[in-house]
PDB file of C-alpha atoms and ligand atoms in Angstrom:
ATOM      1  CA  MET T   1     -23.790   5.807   1.519  1.00  0.00           C
ATOM      2  CA  GLU T   2     -23.988   7.228  -2.061  1.00  0.00           C
ATOM      3  CA  LYS T   3     -20.954   9.349  -3.146  1.00  0.00           C
ATOM      4  CA  ASP T   4     -20.465  11.336  -6.361  1.00  0.00           C
ATOM      5  CA  ILE T   5     -17.264  12.334  -8.065  1.00  0.00           C
ATOM      6  CA  LYS T   6     -18.476  16.029  -8.041  1.00  0.00           C
ATOM      7  CA  ASP T   7     -18.228  16.037  -4.232  1.00  0.00           C
ATOM      8  CA  LEU T   8     -14.616  14.858  -4.291  1.00  0.00           C
ATOM      9  CA  LYS T   9     -11.991  17.385  -3.047  1.00  0.00           C
ATOM     10  CA  VAL T  10      -8.353  17.146  -4.173  1.00  0.00           C
ATOM     11  CA  LEU T  11      -6.141  16.307  -1.159  1.00  0.00           C
ATOM     12  CA  ILE T  12      -2.837  15.547  -3.046  1.00  0.00           C
ATOM     13  CA  ASP T  13      -2.306  16.475  -6.716  1.00  0.00           C
ATOM     14  CA  LYS T  14      -0.521  14.384  -9.357  1.00  0.00           C
ATOM     15  CA  ASP T  15       2.743  16.291  -9.284  1.00  0.00           C
ATOM     16  CA  THR T  16       3.040  16.170  -5.417  1.00  0.00           C
ATOM     17  CA  LEU T  17       2.391  12.372  -5.575  1.00  0.00           C
ATOM     18  CA  SER T  18       5.075  11.824  -8.228  1.00  0.00           C
ATOM     19  CA  ALA T  19       7.654  13.907  -6.452  1.00  0.00           C
ATOM     20  CA  ARG T  20       7.128  12.252  -3.062  1.00  0.00           C
ATOM     21  CA  ILE T  21       7.180   8.746  -4.511  1.00  0.00           C
ATOM     22  CA  LYS T  22      10.414   9.563  -6.328  1.00  0.00           C
ATOM     23  CA  ALA T  23      11.896  10.745  -2.945  1.00  0.00           C
ATOM     24  CA  LEU T  24      10.638   7.584  -1.229  1.00  0.00           C
ATOM     25  CA  ALA T  25      12.289   5.439  -3.984  1.00  0.00           C
ATOM     26  CA  ASP T  26      15.533   7.244  -3.294  1.00  0.00           C
ATOM     27  CA  GLU T  27      15.271   6.370   0.426  1.00  0.00           C
ATOM     28  CA  ILE T  28      14.675   2.749  -0.509  1.00  0.00           C
ATOM     29  CA  ASN T  29      17.667   2.704  -2.918  1.00  0.00           C
ATOM     30  CA  ALA T  30      19.820   4.197  -0.137  1.00  0.00           C
ATOM     31  CA  PHE T  31      18.570   1.646   2.480  1.00  0.00           C
ATOM     32  CA  TYR T  32      19.311  -1.526   0.477  1.00  0.00           C
ATOM     33  CA  ASP T  33      22.470  -3.105  -0.952  1.00  0.00           C
ATOM     34  CA  ASN T  34      21.583  -2.535  -4.582  1.00  0.00           C
ATOM     35  CA  SER T  35      23.721  -5.372  -5.807  1.00  0.00           C
ATOM     36  CA  LYS T  36      21.279  -7.948  -4.170  1.00  0.00           C
ATOM     37  CA  SER T  37      17.908  -8.713  -5.565  1.00  0.00           C
ATOM     38  CA  LEU T  38      14.755  -7.523  -3.903  1.00  0.00           C
ATOM     39  CA  THR T  39      11.354  -9.308  -4.097  1.00  0.00           C
ATOM     40  CA  ILE T  40       8.631  -6.677  -4.117  1.00  0.00           C
ATOM     41  CA  VAL T  41       5.135  -7.870  -3.144  1.00  0.00           C
ATOM     42  CA  CYS T  42       2.344  -5.728  -4.496  1.00  0.00           C
ATOM     43  CA  VAL T  43      -0.854  -5.879  -2.483  1.00  0.00           C
ATOM     44  CA  LEU T  44      -3.752  -5.738  -5.117  1.00  0.00           C
ATOM     45  CA  LYS T  45      -5.768  -3.986  -5.961  1.00  0.00           C
ATOM     46  CA  GLY T  46      -5.089  -0.735  -4.086  1.00  0.00           C
ATOM     47  CA  ALA T  47      -1.298  -0.553  -4.320  1.00  0.00           C
ATOM     48  CA  VAL T  48      -1.153  -0.969  -8.194  1.00  0.00           C
ATOM     49  CA  MET T  49      -0.494   2.600  -9.068  1.00  0.00           C
ATOM     50  CA  PHE T  50       1.968   3.218  -6.196  1.00  0.00           C
ATOM     51  CA  PHE T  51       3.743  -0.003  -7.093  1.00  0.00           C
ATOM     52  CA  ALA T  52       4.073   0.888 -10.766  1.00  0.00           C
ATOM     53  CA  GLU T  53       5.315   4.401 -10.007  1.00  0.00           C
ATOM     54  CA  LEU T  54       7.687   3.439  -7.223  1.00  0.00           C
ATOM     55  CA  THR T  55       9.368   0.432  -8.971  1.00  0.00           C
ATOM     56  CA  LYS T  56      10.388   2.602 -11.996  1.00  0.00           C
ATOM     57  CA  HIS T  57      12.794   4.477  -9.793  1.00  0.00           C
ATOM     58  CA  LEU T  58      14.402   1.472  -7.936  1.00  0.00           C
ATOM     59  CA  LYS T  59      18.060   0.614  -8.863  1.00  0.00           C
ATOM     60  CA  MET T  60      18.391  -2.947  -7.524  1.00  0.00           C
ATOM     61  CA  PRO T  61      17.452  -6.181  -9.469  1.00  0.00           C
ATOM     62  CA  ILE T  62      13.727  -6.611  -8.733  1.00  0.00           C
ATOM     63  CA  LYS T  63      11.418  -9.690  -8.739  1.00  0.00           C
ATOM     64  CA  MET T  64       7.735  -8.879  -8.613  1.00  0.00           C
ATOM     65  CA  GLU T  65       5.010 -10.824  -6.858  1.00  0.00           C
ATOM     66  CA  PHE T  66       1.262 -10.019  -6.447  1.00  0.00           C
ATOM     67  CA  VAL T  67      -1.171 -10.956  -3.738  1.00  0.00           C
ATOM     68  CA  SER T  68      -4.766  -9.976  -3.416  1.00  0.00           C
ATOM     69  CA  LEU T  69      -6.009  -9.257   0.145  1.00  0.00           C
ATOM     70  CA  SER T  70      -8.839  -7.172   1.503  1.00  0.00           C
ATOM     71  CA  SER T  71     -10.166  -6.116   4.934  1.00  0.00           C
ATOM     72  CA  TYR T  72     -12.679  -3.481   3.611  1.00  0.00           C
ATOM     73  CA  GLY T  73     -15.949  -4.417   1.921  1.00  0.00           C
ATOM     74  CA  ASN T  74     -18.003  -1.743   0.328  1.00  0.00           C
ATOM     75  CA  ASP T  75     -17.660   0.436   3.377  1.00  0.00           C
ATOM     76  CA  PHE T  76     -15.627   3.252   4.835  1.00  0.00           C
ATOM     77  CA  LYS T  77     -14.137   1.150   7.594  1.00  0.00           C
ATOM     78  CA  SER T  78     -12.339  -2.214   8.062  1.00  0.00           C
ATOM     79  CA  SER T  79     -14.618  -5.320   8.303  1.00  0.00           C
ATOM     80  CA  GLY T  80     -12.158  -6.643  11.015  1.00  0.00           C
ATOM     81  CA  GLU T  81     -11.504  -9.679   8.948  1.00  0.00           C
ATOM     82  CA  VAL T  82      -8.812 -10.375   6.268  1.00  0.00           C
ATOM     83  CA  LYS T  83     -10.216 -11.930   3.016  1.00  0.00           C
ATOM     84  CA  SER T  84      -7.553 -13.503   0.968  1.00  0.00           C
ATOM     85  CA  PHE T  85      -8.121 -14.005  -2.832  1.00  0.00           C
ATOM     86  CA  ASN T  86      -4.648 -14.974  -3.890  1.00  0.00           C
ATOM     87  CA  LEU T  87      -1.752 -15.666  -1.662  1.00  0.00           C
ATOM     88  CA  ASN T  88       0.320 -17.724  -4.140  1.00  0.00           C
ATOM     89  CA  LEU T  89       3.856 -16.771  -3.186  1.00  0.00           C
ATOM     90  CA  PRO T  90       7.010 -18.836  -3.778  1.00  0.00           C
ATOM     91  CA  LYS T  91       9.434 -19.813  -0.969  1.00  0.00           C
ATOM     92  CA  LEU T  92      11.491 -16.704  -0.354  1.00  0.00           C
ATOM     93  CA  GLU T  93      14.413 -18.100   1.688  1.00  0.00           C
ATOM     94  CA  ASN T  94      17.462 -15.765   1.717  1.00  0.00           C
ATOM     95  CA  GLU T  95      15.316 -13.072  -0.063  1.00  0.00           C
ATOM     96  CA  ASN T  96      14.871  -9.547   0.973  1.00  0.00           C
ATOM     97  CA  VAL T  97      11.179  -8.742   0.646  1.00  0.00           C
ATOM     98  CA  LEU T  98       9.488  -5.389   0.393  1.00  0.00           C
ATOM     99  CA  ILE T  99       5.740  -5.258   0.709  1.00  0.00           C
ATOM    100  CA  VAL T 100       4.148  -2.411  -1.194  1.00  0.00           C
ATOM    101  CA  GLU T 101       0.663  -1.396   0.084  1.00  0.00           C
ATOM    102  CA  ASP T 102      -1.613   1.574  -0.592  1.00  0.00           C
ATOM    103  CA  ILE T 103      -2.523   2.442   3.063  1.00  0.00           C
ATOM    104  CA  VAL T 104      -2.052   1.043   6.524  1.00  0.00           C
ATOM    105  CA  ASP T 105      -5.119   1.725   8.582  1.00  0.00           C
ATOM    106  CA  THR T 106      -5.937  -0.684  11.583  1.00  0.00           C
ATOM    107  CA  GLY T 107      -2.844  -2.711  10.464  1.00  0.00           C
ATOM    108  CA  LEU T 108      -4.922  -6.001  10.249  1.00  0.00           C
ATOM    109  CA  THR T 109      -4.141  -6.761   6.586  1.00  0.00           C
ATOM    110  CA  LEU T 110      -0.494  -6.095   6.808  1.00  0.00           C
ATOM    111  CA  ASP T 111      -0.022  -7.804  10.235  1.00  0.00           C
ATOM    112  CA  PHE T 112      -1.506 -10.931   8.570  1.00  0.00           C
ATOM    113  CA  LEU T 113       0.635 -10.568   5.406  1.00  0.00           C
ATOM    114  CA  ILE T 114       3.930  -9.820   7.204  1.00  0.00           C
ATOM    115  CA  LYS T 115       3.563 -12.955   9.389  1.00  0.00           C
ATOM    116  CA  PHE T 116       2.567 -15.046   6.416  1.00  0.00           C
ATOM    117  CA  ILE T 117       5.647 -14.059   4.419  1.00  0.00           C
ATOM    118  CA  LYS T 118       8.021 -14.495   7.397  1.00  0.00           C
ATOM    119  CA  VAL T 119       6.574 -17.870   8.458  1.00  0.00           C
ATOM    120  CA  LYS T 120       5.250 -19.581   5.284  1.00  0.00           C
ATOM    121  CA  CYS T 121       7.644 -18.145   2.722  1.00  0.00           C
ATOM    122  CA  CYS T 122      10.633 -18.095   5.117  1.00  0.00           C
ATOM    123  CA  ALA T 123      11.918 -14.579   3.838  1.00  0.00           C
ATOM    124  CA  CYS T 124      15.074 -13.511   5.631  1.00  0.00           C
ATOM    125  CA  ASP T 125      13.993  -9.831   5.795  1.00  0.00           C
ATOM    126  CA  VAL T 126      10.597  -8.329   5.320  1.00  0.00           C
ATOM    127  CA  ARG T 127      10.009  -4.539   5.087  1.00  0.00           C
ATOM    128  CA  LEU T 128       6.972  -2.382   4.344  1.00  0.00           C
ATOM    129  CA  ALA T 129       6.418   0.623   2.065  1.00  0.00           C
ATOM    130  CA  VAL T 130       3.175   2.332   2.165  1.00  0.00           C
ATOM    131  CA  LEU T 131       1.763   5.251   0.202  1.00  0.00           C
ATOM    132  CA  PHE T 132      -0.315   6.405   3.321  1.00  0.00           C
ATOM    133  CA  ASP T 133      -0.036   5.862   7.021  1.00  0.00           C
ATOM    134  CA  LYS T 134      -3.292   6.445   8.859  1.00  0.00           C
ATOM    135  CA  LYS T 135      -1.629   6.137  12.219  1.00  0.00           C
ATOM    136  CA  CYS T 136      -4.637   7.338  14.255  1.00  0.00           C
ATOM    137  CA  ALA T 137      -6.611   4.177  13.202  1.00  0.00           C
ATOM    138  CA  ARG T 138      -4.013   1.582  14.203  1.00  0.00           C
ATOM    139  CA  LYS T 139      -5.031  -1.466  16.228  1.00  0.00           C
ATOM    140  CA  PHE T 140      -2.177  -3.887  15.303  1.00  0.00           C
ATOM    141  CA  ASP T 141       1.554  -3.295  15.835  1.00  0.00           C
ATOM    142  CA  VAL T 142       2.545  -2.543  12.213  1.00  0.00           C
ATOM    143  CA  GLN T 143       5.149   0.162  11.522  1.00  0.00           C
ATOM    144  CA  PRO T 144       5.920   1.008   7.850  1.00  0.00           C
ATOM    145  CA  ASP T 145       9.616   1.236   7.081  1.00  0.00           C
ATOM    146  CA  PHE T 146       8.961   3.625   4.263  1.00  0.00           C
ATOM    147  CA  SER T 147       5.942   5.870   4.143  1.00  0.00           C
ATOM    148  CA  ALA T 148       5.112   8.585   1.585  1.00  0.00           C
ATOM    149  CA  PHE T 149       2.421  10.493   3.527  1.00  0.00           C
ATOM    150  CA  ASP T 150       0.622  10.487   6.832  1.00  0.00           C
ATOM    151  CA  VAL T 151      -3.126  10.894   6.543  1.00  0.00           C
ATOM    152  CA  ASP T 152      -5.573  11.717   9.327  1.00  0.00           C
ATOM    153  CA  ASP T 153      -8.890   9.796   9.799  1.00  0.00           C
ATOM    154  CA  LYS T 154     -10.531  10.605   6.524  1.00  0.00           C
ATOM    155  CA  PHE T 155     -11.503   8.200   3.771  1.00  0.00           C
ATOM    156  CA  ILE T 156      -9.458   8.866   0.614  1.00  0.00           C
ATOM    157  CA  VAL T 157      -9.712   7.619  -2.909  1.00  0.00           C
ATOM    158  CA  GLY T 158      -7.710   7.808  -6.157  1.00  0.00           C
ATOM    159  CA  PHE T 159      -4.263   6.607  -7.386  1.00  0.00           C
ATOM    160  CA  GLY T 160      -5.323   2.880  -6.583  1.00  0.00           C
ATOM    161  CA  LEU T 161      -7.617   3.575  -3.660  1.00  0.00           C
ATOM    162  CA  ASP T 162     -11.227   2.846  -4.083  1.00  0.00           C
ATOM    163  CA  TYR T 163     -14.712   3.267  -2.744  1.00  0.00           C
ATOM    164  CA  CYS T 164     -17.024   0.463  -3.881  1.00  0.00           C
ATOM    165  CA  GLY T 165     -14.437  -0.456  -6.592  1.00  0.00           C
ATOM    166  CA  LEU T 166     -14.473   3.096  -8.142  1.00  0.00           C
ATOM    167  CA  TYR T 167     -11.953   5.982  -8.340  1.00  0.00           C
ATOM    168  CA  ARG T 168      -8.780   3.765  -8.567  1.00  0.00           C
ATOM    169  CA  ASN T 169      -7.857   5.354 -11.861  1.00  0.00           C
ATOM    170  CA  LEU T 170      -7.670   8.944 -10.714  1.00  0.00           C
ATOM    171  CA  ASP T 171      -4.136  10.453 -10.908  1.00  0.00           C
ATOM    172  CA  TYR T 172      -4.718  12.410  -7.572  1.00  0.00           C
ATOM    173  CA  ILE T 173      -5.846  11.664  -4.127  1.00  0.00           C
ATOM    174  CA  GLY T 174      -9.276  12.911  -3.188  1.00  0.00           C
ATOM    175  CA  TRP T 175     -11.608  12.757  -0.293  1.00  0.00           C
ATOM    176  CA  PHE T 176     -15.327  13.271   0.237  1.00  0.00           C
ATOM    177  CA  GLU T 177     -15.941  16.222   2.441  1.00  0.00           C
TER     178      GLU T 177
HETATM  179  P1  IMP Q   1      -6.303  -2.333   7.474  1.00  0.00           P
HETATM  180  O1  IMP Q   1      -6.221  -3.733   7.329  1.00  0.00           O
HETATM  181  O2  IMP Q   1      -7.359  -1.897   8.450  1.00  0.00           O
HETATM  182  O3  IMP Q   1      -4.923  -1.600   7.776  1.00  0.00           O
HETATM  183  O4  IMP Q   1      -6.759  -1.678   6.146  1.00  0.00           O
HETATM  184  C1  IMP Q   1      -6.012  -1.567   4.987  1.00  0.00           C
HETATM  185  C2  IMP Q   1      -6.865  -1.690   3.730  1.00  0.00           C
HETATM  186  O5  IMP Q   1      -8.054  -0.921   3.970  1.00  0.00           O
HETATM  187  C3  IMP Q   1      -6.086  -0.914   2.605  1.00  0.00           C
HETATM  188  O6  IMP Q   1      -5.413  -1.848   1.812  1.00  0.00           O
HETATM  189  C4  IMP Q   1      -7.284  -0.357   1.771  1.00  0.00           C
HETATM  190  O7  IMP Q   1      -7.861  -1.349   0.871  1.00  0.00           O
HETATM  191  C5  IMP Q   1      -8.456  -0.145   2.792  1.00  0.00           C
HETATM  192  N1  IMP Q   1      -8.496   1.283   3.289  1.00  0.00           N
HETATM  193  C6  IMP Q   1      -8.160   1.817   4.432  1.00  0.00           C
HETATM  194  N2  IMP Q   1      -8.333   3.162   4.480  1.00  0.00           N
HETATM  195  C7  IMP Q   1      -8.756   3.435   3.290  1.00  0.00           C
HETATM  196  C8  IMP Q   1      -9.103   4.761   2.743  1.00  0.00           C
HETATM  197  O8  IMP Q   1      -9.108   5.803   3.283  1.00  0.00           O
HETATM  198  N3  IMP Q   1      -9.541   4.583   1.397  1.00  0.00           N
HETATM  199  C9  IMP Q   1      -9.596   3.556   0.632  1.00  0.00           C
HETATM  200  N4  IMP Q   1      -9.263   2.341   1.135  1.00  0.00           N
HETATM  201  C10 IMP Q   1      -8.839   2.311   2.488  1.00  0.00           C
END
């Protein structure tokens, strides 16, 4: 389906996003022992803006890792299959890991990644921070530990989230009415 930026409606503006992400970082700082390092795994490409904004406010020593995974093609719904483009992660024994993702929808992508990090990387503790929780679409048992916003069953773009590779650079969240 063809979409045009002029049909995009603002759902969450830039200042609301910044304030909520700062509050979420405060929750994360309060949850962890800030003297121990935390490995943050950013799920590319969608989490890139959220990851950059969130990590600026975190107080513990941080290691950054990046993976590329996708379950959406050029469509408004999940393909039902995880495509992995880069899952090069080190062993994470004795590490606390926080996965940072743009949105949890069916939960397929994160169910796969959480199991991978626990089983293959041997992390001692794996938690999940998401910018959006689309609870109504859930098919897998994935519960974010930290979530900035709930969103109902609409397709959103901006601040990292795309449609056909576009709109990731917007500093707000929009949706096509
Ligand atoms: P899941 O595996 O079904 O949970 O889908 C998660 C992935 O689907 C996210 O990382 C996004 O790439 C994509 N996704 C889900 N909902 C949306 C949306 O509303 N806008 C843009 N991408 C979305």
